[in-house]
XYZ file of C-alpha atoms in Angstrom:
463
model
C 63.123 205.890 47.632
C 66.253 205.144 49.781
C 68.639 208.113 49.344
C 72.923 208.919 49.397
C 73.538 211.513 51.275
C 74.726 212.829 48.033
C 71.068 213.303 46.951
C 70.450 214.775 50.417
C 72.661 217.263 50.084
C 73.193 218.243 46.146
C 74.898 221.753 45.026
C 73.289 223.557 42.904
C 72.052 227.501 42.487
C 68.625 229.280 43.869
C 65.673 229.794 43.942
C 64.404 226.167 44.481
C 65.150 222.836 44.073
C 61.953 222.296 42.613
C 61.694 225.153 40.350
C 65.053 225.575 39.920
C 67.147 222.393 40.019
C 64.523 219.746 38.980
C 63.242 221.990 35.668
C 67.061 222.792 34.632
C 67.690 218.604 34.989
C 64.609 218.036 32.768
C 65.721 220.310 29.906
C 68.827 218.753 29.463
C 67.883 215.678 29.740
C 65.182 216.054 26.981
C 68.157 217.143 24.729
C 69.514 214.079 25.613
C 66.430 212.165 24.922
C 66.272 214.150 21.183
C 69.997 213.370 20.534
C 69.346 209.363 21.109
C 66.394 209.515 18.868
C 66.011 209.182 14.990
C 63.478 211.705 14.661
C 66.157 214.594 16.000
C 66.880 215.798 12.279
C 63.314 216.870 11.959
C 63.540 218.954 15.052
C 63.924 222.834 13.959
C 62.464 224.849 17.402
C 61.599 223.395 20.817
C 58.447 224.463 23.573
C 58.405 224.235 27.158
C 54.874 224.454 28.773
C 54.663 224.731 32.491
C 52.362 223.596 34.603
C 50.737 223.259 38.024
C 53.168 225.001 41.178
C 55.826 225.500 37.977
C 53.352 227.822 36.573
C 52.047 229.820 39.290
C 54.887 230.815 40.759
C 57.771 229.868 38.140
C 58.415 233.291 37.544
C 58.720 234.229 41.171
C 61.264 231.177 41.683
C 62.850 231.831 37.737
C 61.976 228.354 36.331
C 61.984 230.336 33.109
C 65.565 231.008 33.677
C 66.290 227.296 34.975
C 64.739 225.739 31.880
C 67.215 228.291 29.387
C 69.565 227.189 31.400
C 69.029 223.503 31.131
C 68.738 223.587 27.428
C 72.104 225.664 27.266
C 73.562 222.313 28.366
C 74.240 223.588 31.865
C 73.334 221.186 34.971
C 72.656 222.506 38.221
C 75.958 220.220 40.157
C 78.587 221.515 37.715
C 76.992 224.780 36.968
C 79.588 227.971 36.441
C 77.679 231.337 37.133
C 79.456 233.730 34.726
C 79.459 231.227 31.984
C 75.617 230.808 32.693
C 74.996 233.955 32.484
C 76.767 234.860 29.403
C 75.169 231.951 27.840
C 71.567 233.810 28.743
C 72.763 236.927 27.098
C 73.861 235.308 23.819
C 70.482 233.502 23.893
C 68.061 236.083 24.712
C 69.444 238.239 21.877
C 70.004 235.195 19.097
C 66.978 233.205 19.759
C 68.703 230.334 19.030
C 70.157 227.373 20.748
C 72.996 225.085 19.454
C 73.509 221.784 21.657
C 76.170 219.633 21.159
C 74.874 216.719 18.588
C 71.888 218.597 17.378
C 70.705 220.964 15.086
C 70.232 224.452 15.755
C 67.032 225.011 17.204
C 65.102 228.167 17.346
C 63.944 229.142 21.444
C 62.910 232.196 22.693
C 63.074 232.000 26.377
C 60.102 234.918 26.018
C 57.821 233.102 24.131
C 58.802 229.350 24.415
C 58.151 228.767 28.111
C 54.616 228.836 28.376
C 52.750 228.992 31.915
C 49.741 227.265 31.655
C 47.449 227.996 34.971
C 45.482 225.563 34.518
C 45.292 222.518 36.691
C 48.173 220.525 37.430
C 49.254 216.965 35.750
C 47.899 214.130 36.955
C 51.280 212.750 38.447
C 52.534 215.927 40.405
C 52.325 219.483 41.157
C 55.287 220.212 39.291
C 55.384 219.544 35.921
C 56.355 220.616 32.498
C 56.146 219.832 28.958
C 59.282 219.801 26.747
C 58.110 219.453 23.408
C 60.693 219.422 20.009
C 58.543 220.791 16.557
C 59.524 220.718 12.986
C 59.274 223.677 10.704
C 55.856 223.773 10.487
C 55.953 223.530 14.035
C 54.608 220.336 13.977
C 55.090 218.137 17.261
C 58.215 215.144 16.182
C 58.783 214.352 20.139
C 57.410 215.392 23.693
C 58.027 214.583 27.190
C 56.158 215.159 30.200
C 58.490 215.335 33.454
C 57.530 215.814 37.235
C 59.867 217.881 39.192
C 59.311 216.024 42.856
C 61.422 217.888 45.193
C 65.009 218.057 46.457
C 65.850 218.458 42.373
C 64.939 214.872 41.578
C 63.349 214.945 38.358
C 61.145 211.579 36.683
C 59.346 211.135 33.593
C 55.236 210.548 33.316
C 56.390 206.776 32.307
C 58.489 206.431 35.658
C 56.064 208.108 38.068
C 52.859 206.373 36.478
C 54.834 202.994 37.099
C 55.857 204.196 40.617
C 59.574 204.477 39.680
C 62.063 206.464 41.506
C 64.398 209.011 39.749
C 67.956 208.175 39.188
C 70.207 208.814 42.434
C 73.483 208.335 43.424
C 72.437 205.388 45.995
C 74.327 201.754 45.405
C 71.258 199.046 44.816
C 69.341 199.461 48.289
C 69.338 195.364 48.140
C 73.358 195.229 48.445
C 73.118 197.913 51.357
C 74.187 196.124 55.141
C 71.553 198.493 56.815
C 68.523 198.949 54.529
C 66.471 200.694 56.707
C 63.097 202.381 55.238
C 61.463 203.229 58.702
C 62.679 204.752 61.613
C 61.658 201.721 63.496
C 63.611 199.277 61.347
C 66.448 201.998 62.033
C 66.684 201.542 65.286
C 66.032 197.949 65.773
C 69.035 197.416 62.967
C 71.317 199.986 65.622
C 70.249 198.294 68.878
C 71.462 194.589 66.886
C 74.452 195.858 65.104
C 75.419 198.011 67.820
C 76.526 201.133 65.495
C 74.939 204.833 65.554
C 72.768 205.806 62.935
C 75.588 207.897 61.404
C 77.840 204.587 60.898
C 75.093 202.316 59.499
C 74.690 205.279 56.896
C 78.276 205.135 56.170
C 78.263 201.643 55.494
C 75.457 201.851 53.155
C 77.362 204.478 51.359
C 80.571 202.509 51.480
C 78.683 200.046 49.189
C 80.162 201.395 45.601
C 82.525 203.858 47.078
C 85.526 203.659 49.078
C 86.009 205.900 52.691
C 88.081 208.107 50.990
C 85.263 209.133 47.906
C 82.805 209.419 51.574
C 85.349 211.555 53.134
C 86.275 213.934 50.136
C 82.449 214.411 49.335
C 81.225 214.844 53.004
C 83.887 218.051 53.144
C 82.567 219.169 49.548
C 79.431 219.688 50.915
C 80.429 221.636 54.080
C 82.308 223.437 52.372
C 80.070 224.626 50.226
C 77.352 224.640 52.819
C 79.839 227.141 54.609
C 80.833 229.081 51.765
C 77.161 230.342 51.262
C 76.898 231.216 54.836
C 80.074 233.516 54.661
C 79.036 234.969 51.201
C 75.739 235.667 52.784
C 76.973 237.233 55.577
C 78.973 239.554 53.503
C 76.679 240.823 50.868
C 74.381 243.507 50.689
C 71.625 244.952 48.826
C 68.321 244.494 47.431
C 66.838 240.991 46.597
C 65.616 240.533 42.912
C 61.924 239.694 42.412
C 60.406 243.550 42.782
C 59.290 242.831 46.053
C 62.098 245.451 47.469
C 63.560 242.955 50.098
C 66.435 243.620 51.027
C 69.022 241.339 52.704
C 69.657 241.565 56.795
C 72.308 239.132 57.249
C 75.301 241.191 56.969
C 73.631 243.921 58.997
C 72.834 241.980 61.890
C 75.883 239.856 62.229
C 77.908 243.509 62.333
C 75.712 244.163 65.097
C 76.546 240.577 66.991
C 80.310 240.910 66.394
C 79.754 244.523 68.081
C 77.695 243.282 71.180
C 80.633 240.470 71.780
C 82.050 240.870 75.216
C 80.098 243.548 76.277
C 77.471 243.610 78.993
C 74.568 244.734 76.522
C 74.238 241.171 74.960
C 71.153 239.015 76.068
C 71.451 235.747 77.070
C 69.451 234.994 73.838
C 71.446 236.421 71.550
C 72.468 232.641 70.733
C 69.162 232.790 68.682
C 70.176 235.609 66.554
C 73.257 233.534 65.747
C 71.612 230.718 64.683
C 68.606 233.036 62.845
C 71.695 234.969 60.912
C 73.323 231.989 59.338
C 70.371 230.568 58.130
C 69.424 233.982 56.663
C 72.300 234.336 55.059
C 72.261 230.837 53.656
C 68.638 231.505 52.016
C 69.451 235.083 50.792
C 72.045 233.976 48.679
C 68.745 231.047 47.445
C 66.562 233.886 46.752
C 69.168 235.560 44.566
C 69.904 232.979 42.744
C 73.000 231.661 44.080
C 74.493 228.557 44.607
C 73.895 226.794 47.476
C 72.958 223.189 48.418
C 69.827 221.465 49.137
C 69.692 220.300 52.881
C 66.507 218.888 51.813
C 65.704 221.562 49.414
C 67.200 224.720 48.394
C 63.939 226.465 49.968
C 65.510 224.870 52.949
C 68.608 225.062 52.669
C 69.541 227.222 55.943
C 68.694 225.146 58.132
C 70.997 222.334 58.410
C 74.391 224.638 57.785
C 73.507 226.899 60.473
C 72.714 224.477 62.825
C 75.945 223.181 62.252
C 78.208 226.486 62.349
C 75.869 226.764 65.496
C 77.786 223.592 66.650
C 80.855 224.307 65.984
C 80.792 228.407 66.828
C 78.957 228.192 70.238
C 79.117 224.531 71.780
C 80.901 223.764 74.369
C 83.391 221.016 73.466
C 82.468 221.234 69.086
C 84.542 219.222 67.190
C 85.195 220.063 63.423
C 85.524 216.771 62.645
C 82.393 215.155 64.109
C 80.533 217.248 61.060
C 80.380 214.028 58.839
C 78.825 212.542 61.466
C 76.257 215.248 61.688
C 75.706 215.346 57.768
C 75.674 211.261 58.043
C 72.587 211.494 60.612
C 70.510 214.055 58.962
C 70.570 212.334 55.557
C 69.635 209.076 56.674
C 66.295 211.026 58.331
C 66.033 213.043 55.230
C 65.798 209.581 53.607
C 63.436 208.209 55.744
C 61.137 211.143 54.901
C 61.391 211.462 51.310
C 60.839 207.583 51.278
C 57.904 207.741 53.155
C 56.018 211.537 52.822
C 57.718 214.097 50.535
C 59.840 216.792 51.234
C 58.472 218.847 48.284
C 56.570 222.195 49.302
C 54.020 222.067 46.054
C 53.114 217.998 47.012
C 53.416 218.844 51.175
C 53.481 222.241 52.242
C 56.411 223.913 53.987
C 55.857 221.271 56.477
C 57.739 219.230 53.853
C 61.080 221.604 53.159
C 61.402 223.790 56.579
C 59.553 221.048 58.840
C 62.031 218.261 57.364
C 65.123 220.295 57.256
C 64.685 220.892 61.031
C 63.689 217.331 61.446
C 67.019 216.286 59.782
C 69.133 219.183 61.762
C 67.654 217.749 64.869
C 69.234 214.393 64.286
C 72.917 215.792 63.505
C 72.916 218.205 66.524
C 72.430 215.342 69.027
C 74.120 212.859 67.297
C 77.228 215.308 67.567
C 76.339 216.313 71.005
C 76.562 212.334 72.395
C 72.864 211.325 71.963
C 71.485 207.737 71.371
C 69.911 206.457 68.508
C 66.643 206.365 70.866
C 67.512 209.888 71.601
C 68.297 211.021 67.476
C 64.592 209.732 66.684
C 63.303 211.284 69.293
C 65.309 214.656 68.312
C 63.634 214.545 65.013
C 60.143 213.531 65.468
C 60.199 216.541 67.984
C 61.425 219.116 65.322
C 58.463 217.541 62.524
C 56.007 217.835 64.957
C 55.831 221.269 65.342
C 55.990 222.144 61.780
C 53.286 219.646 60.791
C 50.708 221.673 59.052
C 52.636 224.782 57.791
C 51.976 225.753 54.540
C 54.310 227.459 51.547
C 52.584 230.473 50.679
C 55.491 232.728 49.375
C 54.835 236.081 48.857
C 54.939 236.785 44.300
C 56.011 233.350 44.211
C 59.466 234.585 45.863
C 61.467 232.635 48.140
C 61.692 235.268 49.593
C 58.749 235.710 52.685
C 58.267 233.872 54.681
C 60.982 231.787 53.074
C 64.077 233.467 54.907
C 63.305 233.923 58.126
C 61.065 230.620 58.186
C 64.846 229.084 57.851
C 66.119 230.690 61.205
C 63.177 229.990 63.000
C 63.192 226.288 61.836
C 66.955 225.977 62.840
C 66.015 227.635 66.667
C 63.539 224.426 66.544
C 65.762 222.019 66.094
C 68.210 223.063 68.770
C 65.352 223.023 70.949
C 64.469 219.942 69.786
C 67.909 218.269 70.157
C 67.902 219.557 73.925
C 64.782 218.168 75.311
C 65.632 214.990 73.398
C 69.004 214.845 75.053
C 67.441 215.567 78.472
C 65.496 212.264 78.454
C 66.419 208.772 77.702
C 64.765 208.239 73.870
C 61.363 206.909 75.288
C 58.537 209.142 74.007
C 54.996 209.176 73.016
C 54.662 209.819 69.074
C 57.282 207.577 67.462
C 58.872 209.948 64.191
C 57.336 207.075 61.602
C 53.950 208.142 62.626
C 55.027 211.525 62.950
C 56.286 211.167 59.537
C 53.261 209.703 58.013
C 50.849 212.744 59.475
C 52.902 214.586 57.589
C 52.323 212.522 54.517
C 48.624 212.603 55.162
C 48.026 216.483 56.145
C 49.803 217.460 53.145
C 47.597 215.152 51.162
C 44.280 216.910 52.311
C 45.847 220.344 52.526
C 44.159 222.359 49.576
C 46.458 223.122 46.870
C 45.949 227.098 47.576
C 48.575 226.521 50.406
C 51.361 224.167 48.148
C 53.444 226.515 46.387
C 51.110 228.162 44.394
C 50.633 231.722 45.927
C 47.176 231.690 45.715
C 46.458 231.642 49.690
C 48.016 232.771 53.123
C 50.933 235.433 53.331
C 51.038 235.319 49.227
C 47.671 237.394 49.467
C 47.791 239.249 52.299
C 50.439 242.380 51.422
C 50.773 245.545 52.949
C 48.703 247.814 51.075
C 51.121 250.473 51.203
């Protein structure tokens, strides 16, 4: 599956890209799907039935909500929070839904989204049902789709023929650099002599111009930085009943405080980089928007890495961050096409592990590394997340979700330094680092994919 950076790195709005984003997709486009067929008269109420990961902990990570939402019309890109919500409102109280082009449909959200906890679909983790009835609630159409991670969203048809969802990627065949290894990637830098970040660029130049690059690579820090900020500035509890509440603010008060005085250790760099990736995935678990950087349970990692960059390095430049978003897709890409970054198919190994992976890459791209040196940066982070499990506590992104973020962004700084301190030869290359990956989170039991029903998610304070 060869990506854009604009699947990479996709706004949307919390809890997961999964849950969230890929079940919202579905139920529009299933409206879609009833529009272009003849049948869509008959249609008088629909049914959503979730199953697998969607199930178990869809509440926790408010697929319900996402799969309202999607039938409201809304999609997770273009999505405008206090029309969303109002839209809700009006729906939980009229039990009806009128799309554009159809008739209206009776839906309650309460009773319409069933979670069926039984075992998963045959084709993924994450599925769901979307089923259309007539008045005798009588089936006229049904769809089965797979949510597969980073908000990519296919059909039973396309994943039983091996398909890959629509993305925003020109034909892979037209691309000058089509790299689907890391080993192809950098034999294709050492011929053509360009860094990883421009052989991306010129992939993505094929079926849009610099300028469409540019404006869209400063969309998405800017939105990557707007979460940070609004994270760092809000307080409270988080939803979910779990009674977290949110640290971010709190703790960068306390770092703005320690500034210039003698009290500060030298590791207070940490906290830094711990705090903006809090504050990214606190606005996640709230429902808010953020972007995926691979997934919204993820999505910390990569923004504060950068703000780490440009707050704290010596010598940052602003405008290198294209080249730093540039990097980290293209090894986002190379995972996705070759493991999964999806936590209910992989593990956390697959969200966190990959988002450091991919955070690794930008940092020493930015910071003068190789291509040798990028790899290397990247395989380093993945290593030492291979194995880790997504066990969230009530289905929450919530713990270990948060801080998991900050920890995974102090890896890849680590990472990026050792890599930079040698010359890009190493022992593990990051394709075979990549497919371990692939192959522990094949053989991991499902009790530790999303599903709450092993690790942290059963072991709670008893008071």
């Amino acid at each position: 599956m060869f990506l854009s950076v604009f699947d990479v790195f996709k706004p949307g709005i919390g809890p997961s890209s999964s849950h969230t984003m890929g079940p919202m997709t579905a139920a529009a486009d299933f409206l879609d799907l009833l529009r272009a067929q003849d049948r869509r008269g008959a249609a008088a109420a629909l049914r959503v039935t979730l199953h697998g990961s969607l199930a178990f902990t869809g509440r926790g990570h408010a697929t319900d909500r996402a799969v309202a939402l999607g039938l409201l019309g809304f999609r997770p890109a273009d999505i405008a929070m206090d029309d969303a919500e109002r839209g809700l409102e009006d729906l939980r109280a009229s039990k009806r839904l009128a799309p554009a082009g159809l008739p209206v449909l009776a839906f309650d959200p309460a009773t319409a989204i069933v979670f069926d906890y039984g075992p998963p679909l045959p084709g993924h983790a994450n599925g769901l049902t979307v089923t259309a009835l007539d008045p005798e609630g009588v089936p006229v159409l049904s769809e089965i789709y797979y949510s597969i991670g980073g908000g990519f969203v296919v059909t039973a048809a396309q994943r039983a023929a091996d398909l890959p969802p629509p993305t925003g990627a020109a034909d892979p065949l037209l691309w000058p650099y089509p790299f689907e290894t890391a080993a192809a990637m950098l034999r294709m830098a050492r011929a053509s002599g360009l860094s990883i970040a421009a052989m991306k660029r010129a992939n993505e130049a094929v079926g849009r111009s610099e300028a469409e690059i540019d404006a869209g690579l400063a969309r998405i820090w800017r939105a990557m930085n707007a979460c940070v900020e609004r994270g760092l500035s809000r307080e409270g509890e988080l939803p979910g009943g779990l009674r977290v509440r949110r640290r971010a603010k709190r703790i960068r008060d306390q770092l703005d405080r320690e500034q210039g005085s003698n009290t500060a250790q030298p590791h207070v760099v940490a906290d830094w980089l711990s705090v903006y990736a809090m504050a990214v995935n606190e606005e996640n678990a709230a429902g808010g928007q953020v972007v995926t950087a691979p997934t919204n349970g993820a999505a910390g990692v990569v923004p504060a890495v950068i703000r780490y960059y440009v707050d704290h390095c010596i010598g940052s430049d602003p405008a290198r961050i294209p080249e730093f978003l540039l990097t980290a897709a293209a090894i986002g890409g190379l995972i996705k096409h070759n493991a999964s970054i999806s936590g209910a198919e992989a593990g956390c190994q697959g969200e966190v592990g990959s988002a450091s992976a991919m955070a690794a890459a930008g940092l020493c791209a930015v910071l003068g590394g190789t291509a040798t040196q990028i790899e290397n940066a990247a395989e380093i982070a993945l290593e030492h997340h291979l194995g880790m499990t997504c066990d969230p506590v009530g289905g929450l992104v919530q713990v270990p979700c948060i801080e998991r973020n900050g920890i995974g962004a102090m890896k890849a700084v680590a990472a990026a330094s050792l890599a930079l301190r040698g010359d890009g030869s190493h022992f593990m290359p990051l394709d075979n680092c990549i497919a371990a990956m692939r192959q522990t989170g094949e053989e991991m039991s499902a009790k530790y994919k999303e599903t709450s029903l092993a690790g942290l998610a059963v072991n709670l304070p008893e008071c």
